[in-house]
Amino acid sequence: MNLMELRGVSVIFEDRGGGFFKRRRFYALKNVSLNIGEDDLILVLGESGAGKTTLGRVIVGLQKPTNGSVIYKGYDVWKQKRKIYATYRREVQLVPQDPYSTLPYNKTVKEILEAPLKRWNKLSKQELEKRLVELLDMVRLSPPEDFLDKYPHQLSGGQRQRLNIARSLSVDPKLVVADEPVTMVDASLRLGLLNTLAEIKNKLHLSMVFITHDIPTARYFYHLVKRGNTIVIFGGKVVEEGDLEELLSNPYHPYTKDLINITPSIDNLYKEKPEVKINYERVDFGCPYQLRCPYVMDICKKEEPQLIGTNSHRVACYLYGGQNR
Amino acid sequence: MLLEVSDLSVIYSAGNKVVRAVNNVSFDLEKGEVLGIIGESGSGKSTLANAIIRAIKPPGKIVSGRVIYKGKDLLEMPYDEFRKIMWKEISYVPQASQNALNPVITVYDSFKYVADSHGFNDEKALREKVSELMKLVGLDPKRVLNMYPFQLSGGMRQRVMIALSMLLDPELIIMDEPTSALDMLNQELILKLIKSINKEMQISIIYITHDILNVAQIADRLFVMYKGYMMEDGKTEDIIKDPLNPYTQLLISSIPPLKGEIKNINVKEDTSYYVSGCPFLSRCDHAFERCKELPSVFLYKNRKVRCWLYEPHGA
């Protein structure tokens, strides 16, 4: 059974831009379905504004979907709250992006980690102490004794992010959503952090959703975990889905191709990159990528393409059929 | 030689605690050159930029060094004289510059304020000039000039800031992390823009960033800093292909490749507070006895490198 399932989730933000009676609807996510099994790794790729973070927030329950349902262990977390909500909120945790603004500045490491432990468990003083040391050891803040009485401002960006990870692990989650966990961390410390994160994932058999805009980072993490289903989102929609290596070596969707082409890499530094149109306008009908797509056809402007293909690699694009559905 | 920085040191002092943010940094910049300054948080890269434009505020203090621009020392000259050079000849794009625009005035007014304060009063000429600049950075002047900063996306604001820095035809632009808050696509566009203003108008650029891959795409030369010290200085291609300093080696091996095989890389983290010796000592794999002493800067393969490994023997 799947640990978690998103069924046709849409998140709509409304504003009054369209006059007094007509509200403008903005689809942050549009009809996203996703299965997360136990011990799975899901990599989420996309540019800013694509809906990556909103997806993460829906998974951990910080954002209630406008349409669709979030199923955790077989229960709908928003409709069958009494049955599952407490378990769900405990077992699904978030590692936030920015280690500089997500830790309380007036609390020590010990206090930060104690709070969730005390909220969910009844522990004696010795047990608590033991658990704290265990957690800090796990995220490789060693020796743990040195860190317990420190304040976040005494830690480096990498160390803060380690503390963030320890905090989300403190309540024994089953599923962790890591939203750009290394983007704000110094370049020379990133790999170390990814190593630790993967080590924890592999050891505890956690399910993990790893959100990033950076393909090389995703690829490094994929190799540490040895597998990883990837979804590429654009304009709130999943445009392509599949195993990361398969997706990179054989991308289908024009957006995935563009994304790979503009990513700088150590071996293509001076290669001329293809022109990519920039356009952040959203469309109401049809394929979300139609304004930037070089292969745009008539049908792309009228009807929304659906995900088609095999279970291991699916794409939502009319270039690969699906017109006569 | 356009700019010559020699032996520049900046400290921040709080009570009896002194932080040495920049230590004896020297570099030259030729006309038309793009210099990439690379460093992580706390490496002193922004302090270095601020020191060049005399923007170090107490408790910071420049304790030694000279900044020679076209034969004149910027740090020595009277402030009034310096103000005439600033923006007109040297301009600055600050860090998080997408938030540096005044939020309550339109984009055009931001240009007008800068122009006014430097005696550029011809309204018609200014309009023309600003429109031209907006087109250069790829924005529609009719639409964008009358907008307020909150109506623009991050990438657009960044381009407005770059246009603003070019208003008075400077010869040198110092850019502090101009692309780090943007996504891949915008980064790519800004880099192309910077490359084209450098090539076509022969404007020299100092580009400060933490992202070596980003700057390597446009810089002629790289200048790597760590904990306030220059670690390596040389041609971009040489450094990327064959980094000498162990710190630069770590930076380059920390970039996972887009294609091909991926290796697990173990990274040592900084554990001790830096007191003396080589700033990279606690994380270095090649450390030996000598490293307890601060390495000198050696010339090796046409590059400057601060590491005892490259000490000439038997010279």
XYZ file of C-alpha atoms in Angstrom:
640
model
C 0.000 0.000 0.000
C 1.130 3.498 -0.660
C 2.142 5.516 2.331
C 0.717 8.659 0.852
C -1.294 9.489 -2.179
C -2.275 12.781 -3.753
C -5.396 12.463 -5.898
C -6.036 15.249 -8.369
C -4.811 17.964 -6.024
C -5.312 21.572 -7.081
C -4.431 24.647 -5.093
C -6.091 27.839 -6.241
C -5.205 31.278 -4.975
C -7.763 33.981 -5.691
C -7.395 37.702 -5.896
C -9.664 40.539 -6.833
C -7.638 41.490 -9.890
C -10.511 40.909 -12.279
C -12.876 43.559 -10.937
C -15.366 43.491 -8.101
C -17.445 40.461 -8.989
C -14.975 38.482 -10.955
C -12.090 37.061 -9.047
C -8.960 36.015 -10.809
C -8.060 32.436 -10.099
C -4.444 31.422 -9.946
C -3.622 27.746 -10.095
C -0.549 27.146 -7.956
C -1.087 23.437 -8.514
C -3.384 21.921 -11.082
C -4.603 18.360 -10.895
C -1.486 16.782 -9.440
C -1.546 13.101 -8.578
C 1.339 11.433 -6.843
C 2.005 8.159 -5.089
C 4.610 7.929 -2.386
C 5.434 4.447 -1.182
C 7.442 3.408 1.838
C 11.191 4.016 1.522
C 10.595 5.934 -1.724
C 12.500 8.929 -2.997
C 10.573 11.449 -5.058
C 12.606 14.219 -6.685
C 10.680 17.346 -7.642
C 12.244 19.584 -10.316
C 11.024 22.959 -11.539
C 11.800 26.667 -11.738
C 10.675 29.348 -9.312
C 6.928 29.823 -9.410
C 6.324 26.331 -10.743
C 4.562 25.201 -7.581
C 7.322 23.090 -6.040
C 7.021 24.608 -2.591
C 3.214 24.564 -2.683
C 3.387 20.852 -3.444
C 5.656 20.373 -0.439
C 3.275 22.349 1.746
C 0.321 20.258 0.614
C 2.178 17.055 1.442
C 3.012 18.136 4.996
C -0.433 19.614 5.543
C 0.443 23.301 5.759
C -1.728 24.018 2.744
C -5.208 22.620 2.329
C -5.848 21.702 -1.301
C -8.747 23.517 -2.976
C -9.712 20.381 -4.894
C -8.616 16.793 -4.631
C -7.610 14.750 -1.663
C -4.518 13.915 0.325
C -4.600 10.308 1.459
C -2.282 9.145 4.224
C -2.270 5.458 5.155
C -5.613 5.047 3.477
C -7.379 7.939 5.175
C -8.213 11.351 3.753
C -6.339 13.739 6.039
C -8.747 16.635 5.549
C -12.020 14.691 5.633
C -11.226 11.962 8.156
C -9.340 14.200 10.499
C -10.286 12.418 13.682
C -8.874 9.118 12.453
C -5.570 10.199 11.004
C -4.707 13.858 11.501
C -2.612 13.494 14.680
C -0.593 10.584 13.287
C -0.238 12.343 9.954
C 1.053 15.582 11.417
C 3.579 13.689 13.444
C 4.797 11.311 10.786
C 5.111 13.761 7.913
C 7.746 16.427 8.484
C 9.327 19.291 6.589
C 12.960 20.365 6.282
C 12.699 24.024 5.293
C 14.804 25.859 2.766
C 16.245 28.757 4.673
C 18.289 27.816 7.756
C 18.771 31.480 8.632
C 15.141 32.344 9.266
C 13.544 29.086 10.370
C 15.287 28.603 13.703
C 14.317 30.611 16.794
C 17.194 32.937 17.613
C 16.504 33.057 21.353
C 16.596 29.329 22.032
C 19.527 26.980 22.417
C 19.967 23.839 20.337
C 18.792 21.825 23.326
C 15.589 23.830 23.714
C 14.876 23.714 19.990
C 15.120 19.924 19.881
C 13.378 19.344 23.205
C 10.171 21.111 22.243
C 8.859 18.573 19.700
C 10.109 15.635 21.797
C 8.162 16.826 24.828
C 5.091 17.537 22.728
C 4.807 13.974 21.453
C 6.480 11.770 24.072
C 6.632 11.309 27.777
C 10.324 10.977 28.434
C 12.342 11.010 31.609
C 15.246 13.408 31.885
C 17.801 10.722 31.098
C 15.847 9.410 28.139
C 15.492 12.920 26.780
C 19.192 13.547 27.127
C 19.979 10.268 25.391
C 17.618 11.040 22.532
C 19.135 14.514 22.010
C 22.636 13.093 21.762
C 21.382 10.405 19.403
C 19.757 12.977 17.142
C 22.781 15.246 17.001
C 24.983 12.249 16.296
C 22.733 11.194 13.470
C 23.020 14.566 11.718
C 26.751 14.584 12.476
C 26.850 17.549 14.776
C 29.612 16.060 16.829
C 30.564 16.000 19.575
C 26.903 16.559 20.563
C 27.779 17.896 24.014
C 29.455 20.911 22.419
C 26.346 21.895 20.523
C 23.598 21.487 23.131
C 24.043 24.899 24.702
C 24.770 26.856 21.547
C 22.421 29.348 19.933
C 21.678 29.189 16.189
C 23.727 32.316 15.469
C 26.803 30.464 16.700
C 26.387 27.837 14.007
C 27.332 27.981 10.332
C 24.685 27.692 7.618
C 25.455 24.003 7.116
C 25.263 23.292 10.829
C 21.956 25.127 11.118
C 20.524 23.055 8.316
C 21.737 19.934 10.134
C 19.888 21.152 13.204
C 16.774 21.660 11.081
C 17.060 18.081 9.893
C 17.515 16.844 13.465
C 14.423 18.775 14.499
C 12.261 17.163 11.863
C 13.655 13.720 12.703
C 13.006 14.129 16.421
C 9.431 12.842 16.209
C 10.250 9.690 14.188
C 8.651 10.709 10.896
C 7.857 8.253 8.116
C 7.942 10.842 5.353
C 10.211 13.876 5.133
C 9.783 16.691 2.640
C 13.096 18.465 2.024
C 12.384 21.779 0.290
C 15.613 22.959 -1.371
C 17.627 21.822 1.666
C 21.028 22.888 0.343
C 20.231 25.957 -1.747
C 21.113 28.421 0.991
C 24.152 26.494 2.194
C 27.726 27.316 1.175
C 28.892 25.463 -1.917
C 31.706 23.583 -0.196
C 29.370 22.280 2.516
C 26.506 21.163 0.270
C 27.743 17.702 -0.579
C 28.488 16.941 3.054
C 24.917 17.793 3.959
C 23.495 15.714 1.114
C 25.668 12.778 2.220
C 24.244 12.984 5.732
C 20.675 13.325 4.508
C 20.986 10.302 2.231
C 22.674 8.274 4.957
C 19.755 8.980 7.305
C 17.223 8.165 4.617
C 18.875 4.858 3.825
C 19.357 3.915 7.458
C 15.852 4.719 8.697
C 14.117 3.732 5.445
C 12.326 7.051 5.354
C 10.227 8.099 2.421
C 11.502 11.395 1.146
C 10.335 14.123 -1.190
C 13.344 16.133 -2.344
C 12.469 19.469 -3.926
C 15.126 21.305 -5.940
C 15.634 23.509 -8.987
C 19.148 22.231 -9.527
C 19.507 19.104 -11.658
C 23.110 18.280 -10.607
C 22.068 18.381 -6.933
C 19.126 16.096 -7.642
C 21.409 13.788 -9.566
C 23.970 13.561 -6.766
C 21.240 12.762 -4.260
C 19.722 10.188 -6.598
C 23.041 8.391 -6.737
C 23.381 8.336 -2.972
C 19.969 6.722 -2.632
C 20.411 4.602 -5.792
C 16.927 5.319 -7.106
C 14.425 8.095 -7.358
C 11.257 8.775 -9.191
C 11.271 12.304 -10.561
C 8.487 14.691 -11.397
C 9.080 17.858 -13.402
C 6.542 20.558 -12.724
C 5.797 23.663 -14.714
C 3.008 26.147 -14.146
C 1.532 24.005 -11.396
C 1.284 20.899 -13.576
C 3.313 17.719 -13.738
C 4.694 17.750 -17.284
C 6.945 14.723 -17.062
C 7.466 11.886 -14.669
C 9.958 9.029 -14.495
C 13.218 7.705 -13.169
C 15.765 10.550 -13.000
C 18.538 9.019 -15.108
C 16.050 7.843 -17.720
C 14.526 11.324 -17.759
C 17.891 13.053 -18.159
C 19.238 10.770 -20.850
C 15.987 10.702 -22.770
C 13.872 13.765 -21.966
C 10.512 13.972 -23.714
C 8.888 17.246 -22.779
C 10.262 20.422 -24.434
C 10.421 22.045 -20.999
C 12.533 19.242 -19.542
C 14.842 19.545 -22.548
C 15.187 23.312 -22.053
C 15.783 22.870 -18.340
C 18.607 20.413 -18.993
C 20.098 22.611 -21.703
C 20.330 25.781 -19.625
C 21.792 24.054 -16.587
C 25.466 25.004 -16.439
C 27.876 22.157 -15.978
C 31.598 21.874 -15.512
C 32.028 20.214 -18.904
C 29.923 22.604 -20.965
C 31.016 25.956 -19.536
C 31.713 27.668 -22.817
C 29.154 25.894 -24.922
C 26.645 28.241 -26.526
C 23.341 27.621 -24.854
C 20.148 27.636 -26.839
C 17.871 30.653 -26.660
C 15.057 30.108 -24.229
C 12.138 32.473 -24.184
C 11.275 33.917 -20.832
C 7.623 34.336 -20.071
C 6.001 34.024 -16.695
C 2.463 34.592 -17.898
C 0.014 31.891 -17.008
C -2.414 30.462 -19.492
C -6.019 29.535 -18.763
C -6.401 26.845 -21.395
C -4.186 24.185 -22.846
C -0.598 23.261 -22.157
C 1.108 25.447 -19.538
C 4.301 25.588 -21.615
C 2.651 26.816 -24.853
C 4.045 30.376 -24.555
C 7.639 29.236 -24.455
C 7.484 26.023 -26.422
C 9.235 25.975 -29.824
C 6.998 23.177 -31.103
C 3.664 24.705 -30.141
C 0.678 23.444 -32.173
C -2.964 24.479 -32.374
C -4.187 21.791 -30.070
C -1.766 22.902 -27.325
C -3.703 26.140 -26.991
C -7.078 24.511 -26.654
C -6.777 21.356 -24.679
C -4.654 20.358 -21.788
C -2.393 17.383 -22.493
C -2.668 14.465 -20.065
C 0.173 12.320 -18.779
C 0.695 9.386 -21.135
C 3.295 6.656 -21.517
C 4.571 3.730 -19.533
C 4.646 3.518 -15.764
C 8.355 4.245 -15.694
C 8.285 7.352 -17.915
C 5.279 9.523 -18.627
C 4.880 12.858 -20.328
C 2.086 15.375 -20.843
C 2.745 16.620 -24.356
C 0.875 16.316 -27.675
C 4.126 15.684 -29.526
C 3.923 12.180 -28.144
C 0.321 11.536 -29.022
C -2.804 11.714 -26.991
C -4.703 14.050 -29.322
C -7.515 11.662 -30.070
C -8.296 10.787 -26.554
C 45.562 49.389 -15.461
C 42.142 50.551 -14.387
C 42.036 49.514 -10.766
C 44.840 48.432 -8.516
C 44.100 47.168 -5.038
C 47.126 46.563 -2.880
C 47.530 45.168 0.600
C 43.958 46.001 1.589
C 42.906 44.950 5.083
C 39.608 45.557 6.832
C 38.741 44.716 10.421
C 35.534 44.809 12.434
C 36.096 45.460 16.099
C 33.567 45.011 18.856
C 34.978 45.773 22.282
C 38.187 43.800 22.542
C 37.194 41.245 19.921
C 38.566 41.884 16.459
C 37.384 40.162 13.305
C 39.817 40.329 10.420
C 37.401 40.354 7.495
C 39.842 41.118 4.702
C 43.574 40.471 5.012
C 46.243 41.998 2.777
C 44.301 41.504 -0.409
C 45.890 42.674 -3.657
C 44.679 42.464 -7.235
C 44.715 44.418 -10.485
C 41.962 44.923 -12.969
C 42.617 45.771 -16.609
C 40.234 47.772 -18.718
C 37.536 45.553 -20.206
C 38.281 42.658 -17.896
C 35.744 40.615 -15.936
C 37.088 39.555 -12.560
C 35.147 36.971 -10.570
C 35.596 37.110 -6.808
C 34.538 33.826 -5.225
C 33.951 33.184 -1.573
C 31.497 31.639 0.830
C 29.673 33.343 3.647
C 32.179 35.041 5.898
C 34.973 35.038 3.336
C 35.103 38.818 3.201
C 34.002 39.199 -0.408
C 31.300 41.777 0.225
C 33.501 43.627 2.690
C 36.136 43.826 -0.020
C 33.638 45.396 -2.418
C 32.467 47.836 0.215
C 36.041 48.825 0.972
C 36.684 49.703 -2.671
C 33.715 52.045 -2.765
C 34.411 53.474 0.697
C 31.231 52.091 2.168
C 32.775 50.475 5.250
C 30.885 51.770 8.256
C 31.936 51.538 11.898
C 32.649 49.195 13.630
C 34.406 48.267 10.368
C 37.679 49.966 9.572
C 40.176 49.886 6.741
C 43.489 49.359 8.474
C 45.871 49.191 5.557
C 46.151 49.284 1.809
C 45.497 51.394 -1.225
C 42.872 51.363 -3.940
C 44.302 53.095 -6.999
C 41.796 53.992 -9.676
C 43.354 55.543 -12.796
C 46.382 56.603 -10.793
C 44.463 58.168 -7.933
C 43.985 56.637 -4.509
C 40.260 56.378 -3.824
C 40.789 55.944 -0.099
C 42.984 59.035 0.271
C 41.071 61.571 -1.803
C 38.607 63.998 -0.196
C 35.090 62.605 0.013
C 33.629 65.275 -2.301
C 36.001 64.279 -5.037
C 35.212 60.617 -4.491
C 31.471 61.278 -4.791
C 32.009 62.592 -8.293
C 33.733 59.381 -9.327
C 31.217 57.103 -7.618
C 28.318 56.179 -9.949
C 29.854 58.234 -12.740
C 32.911 56.078 -13.214
C 32.462 53.279 -10.718
C 28.995 51.967 -10.041
C 27.743 49.304 -7.731
C 24.963 46.728 -7.889
C 24.358 45.716 -4.276
C 23.591 42.288 -2.913
C 19.887 41.353 -2.957
C 19.642 44.298 -5.292
C 16.143 43.332 -6.303
C 15.140 44.784 -2.959
C 17.351 47.838 -3.293
C 14.944 49.894 -5.386
C 12.884 52.484 -3.580
C 9.468 50.805 -3.220
C 7.373 53.989 -3.206
C 8.623 55.590 -6.423
C 8.357 54.400 -10.001
C 11.251 52.832 -11.830
C 11.744 55.989 -13.894
C 11.940 58.161 -10.773
C 14.709 55.949 -9.433
C 16.717 56.787 -12.555
C 15.824 60.457 -12.263
C 17.044 60.665 -8.665
C 20.427 59.222 -9.555
C 20.702 61.523 -12.579
C 19.692 64.617 -10.618
C 22.211 64.028 -7.902
C 24.995 63.975 -10.478
C 23.925 67.084 -12.357
C 22.268 65.295 -15.273
C 19.251 67.596 -15.566
C 18.201 67.392 -19.194
C 14.829 65.674 -18.883
C 14.485 64.802 -22.567
C 17.966 63.396 -22.918
C 17.439 61.427 -19.747
C 14.201 59.868 -21.017
C 15.946 58.812 -24.177
C 18.936 57.440 -22.360
C 16.807 55.498 -19.898
C 14.648 54.020 -22.680
C 17.773 52.945 -24.487
C 19.156 51.277 -21.357
C 15.887 49.480 -20.688
C 15.922 48.060 -24.192
C 19.509 46.972 -23.677
C 18.601 44.969 -20.590
C 15.635 43.471 -22.394
C 12.752 45.337 -20.787
C 9.948 47.244 -22.472
C 10.524 50.924 -21.497
C 6.937 52.001 -22.130
C 5.598 49.455 -19.713
C 8.277 49.090 -17.080
C 9.315 52.699 -16.467
C 5.965 53.650 -14.989
C 5.753 50.591 -12.806
C 6.613 50.299 -9.138
C 9.210 47.758 -8.017
C 6.601 45.438 -6.478
C 5.036 44.987 -9.917
C 8.234 43.515 -11.318
C 9.558 40.004 -10.912
C 12.913 39.364 -9.246
C 14.716 38.976 -12.555
C 13.210 42.183 -13.930
C 14.188 44.161 -10.829
C 17.700 42.823 -11.143
C 17.833 44.010 -14.743
C 16.506 47.423 -13.701
C 19.335 47.641 -11.167
C 21.902 46.775 -13.819
C 20.411 49.418 -16.130
C 20.552 51.918 -13.265
C 24.199 51.145 -12.644
C 24.932 51.948 -16.300
C 23.063 55.257 -16.353
C 26.103 57.504 -16.101
C 28.311 55.412 -18.409
C 30.656 53.990 -15.798
C 33.926 52.309 -16.639
C 33.715 49.822 -13.814
C 30.695 48.072 -12.315
C 31.002 46.151 -9.071
C 28.257 43.533 -8.797
C 27.631 41.758 -5.526
C 25.808 38.427 -6.031
C 23.775 39.688 -9.003
C 22.194 36.346 -9.857
C 22.060 34.338 -6.659
C 18.400 34.971 -5.826
C 17.213 34.108 -9.334
C 16.240 30.848 -10.979
C 18.243 29.103 -13.713
C 16.556 30.824 -16.614
C 16.952 34.321 -15.213
C 20.539 33.597 -14.196
C 21.261 32.606 -17.735
C 19.708 35.795 -19.113
C 21.500 38.094 -16.658
C 24.824 36.397 -17.412
C 24.305 36.909 -21.131
C 23.441 40.549 -20.475
C 26.540 41.129 -18.363
C 28.689 39.465 -20.999
C 27.274 41.696 -23.710
C 27.726 44.973 -21.791
C 31.271 43.932 -21.071
C 32.074 43.032 -24.683
C 30.252 45.825 -26.464
C 30.880 48.762 -24.154
C 34.217 47.661 -22.743
C 32.959 48.123 -19.194
C 35.114 46.360 -16.627
C 33.242 44.224 -14.153
C 33.992 42.881 -10.714
C 31.552 40.050 -10.168
C 31.231 38.788 -6.617
C 29.580 35.444 -5.989
C 29.646 32.214 -4.013
C 28.884 30.140 -7.102
C 32.030 29.209 -9.003
C 30.148 27.590 -11.879
C 28.052 30.693 -12.388
C 30.933 33.143 -12.580
C 33.190 30.841 -14.583
C 30.869 31.317 -17.532
C 31.740 34.994 -17.892
C 34.885 35.837 -15.929
C 38.298 36.185 -17.549
C 39.972 35.779 -14.201
C 38.971 34.257 -10.880
C 39.974 35.395 -7.436
C 39.196 32.850 -4.716
C 38.834 34.016 -1.121
C 38.507 32.059 2.117
C 38.148 33.560 5.587
C 39.398 36.922 4.401
C 42.474 35.619 2.603
C 43.199 35.381 -1.093
C 43.668 31.676 -1.830
C 44.153 31.617 -5.570
C 44.182 34.106 -8.430
C 44.477 33.177 -12.084
C 42.857 32.685 -15.470
C 39.403 31.122 -15.265
C 40.175 28.238 -17.578
C 43.359 27.293 -15.756
C 41.660 27.324 -12.380
C 38.663 25.284 -13.503
C 40.834 22.700 -15.267
C 43.571 22.466 -12.712
C 42.834 24.070 -9.342
C 45.995 24.402 -7.260
C 44.856 25.406 -3.801
C 43.172 22.548 -1.894
C 40.245 24.854 -1.136
C 39.690 25.601 -4.813
C 39.988 21.881 -5.497
C 37.236 21.235 -2.959
C 35.015 23.908 -4.506
C 35.362 22.420 -7.956
C 34.918 18.822 -6.899
C 31.786 19.898 -5.013
C 29.947 20.456 -8.280
C 28.147 17.288 -9.257
C 28.335 16.732 -13.019
C 25.288 16.842 -15.257
C 26.397 13.852 -17.283
C 28.586 10.843 -16.714
C 29.608 9.046 -13.589
C 28.961 10.437 -10.135
C 31.368 9.793 -7.315
C 30.617 10.082 -3.634
C 32.594 12.947 -2.231
C 33.281 13.289 1.439
C 33.626 16.819 2.640
C 35.379 17.780 5.827
C 33.582 20.451 7.761
C 35.021 23.352 9.575
C 35.315 22.463 13.227
C 37.613 24.950 14.854
C 37.607 28.686 15.155
C 40.318 30.190 12.986
C 43.167 31.677 14.989
C 46.386 31.371 13.055
C 48.127 29.398 10.356
C 46.527 28.477 7.076
C 42.824 29.438 7.105
C 41.931 26.139 5.422
C 44.067 23.994 7.757
C 41.268 22.188 9.639
C 39.622 20.979 6.417
C 42.678 20.272 4.301
C 43.743 16.751 3.309
C 47.256 17.813 2.383
C 48.052 19.600 5.631
C 51.552 19.192 7.042
C 53.716 20.712 9.731
C 54.384 23.917 7.859
C 50.669 24.801 7.624
C 50.563 25.960 11.232
C 52.161 29.076 9.825
C 50.183 31.339 7.489
C 51.265 30.433 3.936
C 52.811 33.114 1.772
C 51.543 33.837 -1.701
C 53.577 31.990 -4.318
C 53.717 32.429 -8.031
C 53.194 29.048 -9.676
C 52.291 28.315 -13.308
C 51.423 31.972 -13.880
C 49.050 31.966 -10.960
C 49.112 33.375 -7.487
C 48.366 30.777 -4.863
C 48.454 30.861 -1.080
C 49.578 27.382 -0.076
C 52.813 25.881 1.240
C 52.557 23.041 -1.284
C 53.702 25.418 -3.990
C 56.718 26.828 -2.216
C 59.610 26.803 -4.656
C 62.321 24.411 -3.487
C 66.022 25.036 -3.551
C 65.552 28.436 -5.113
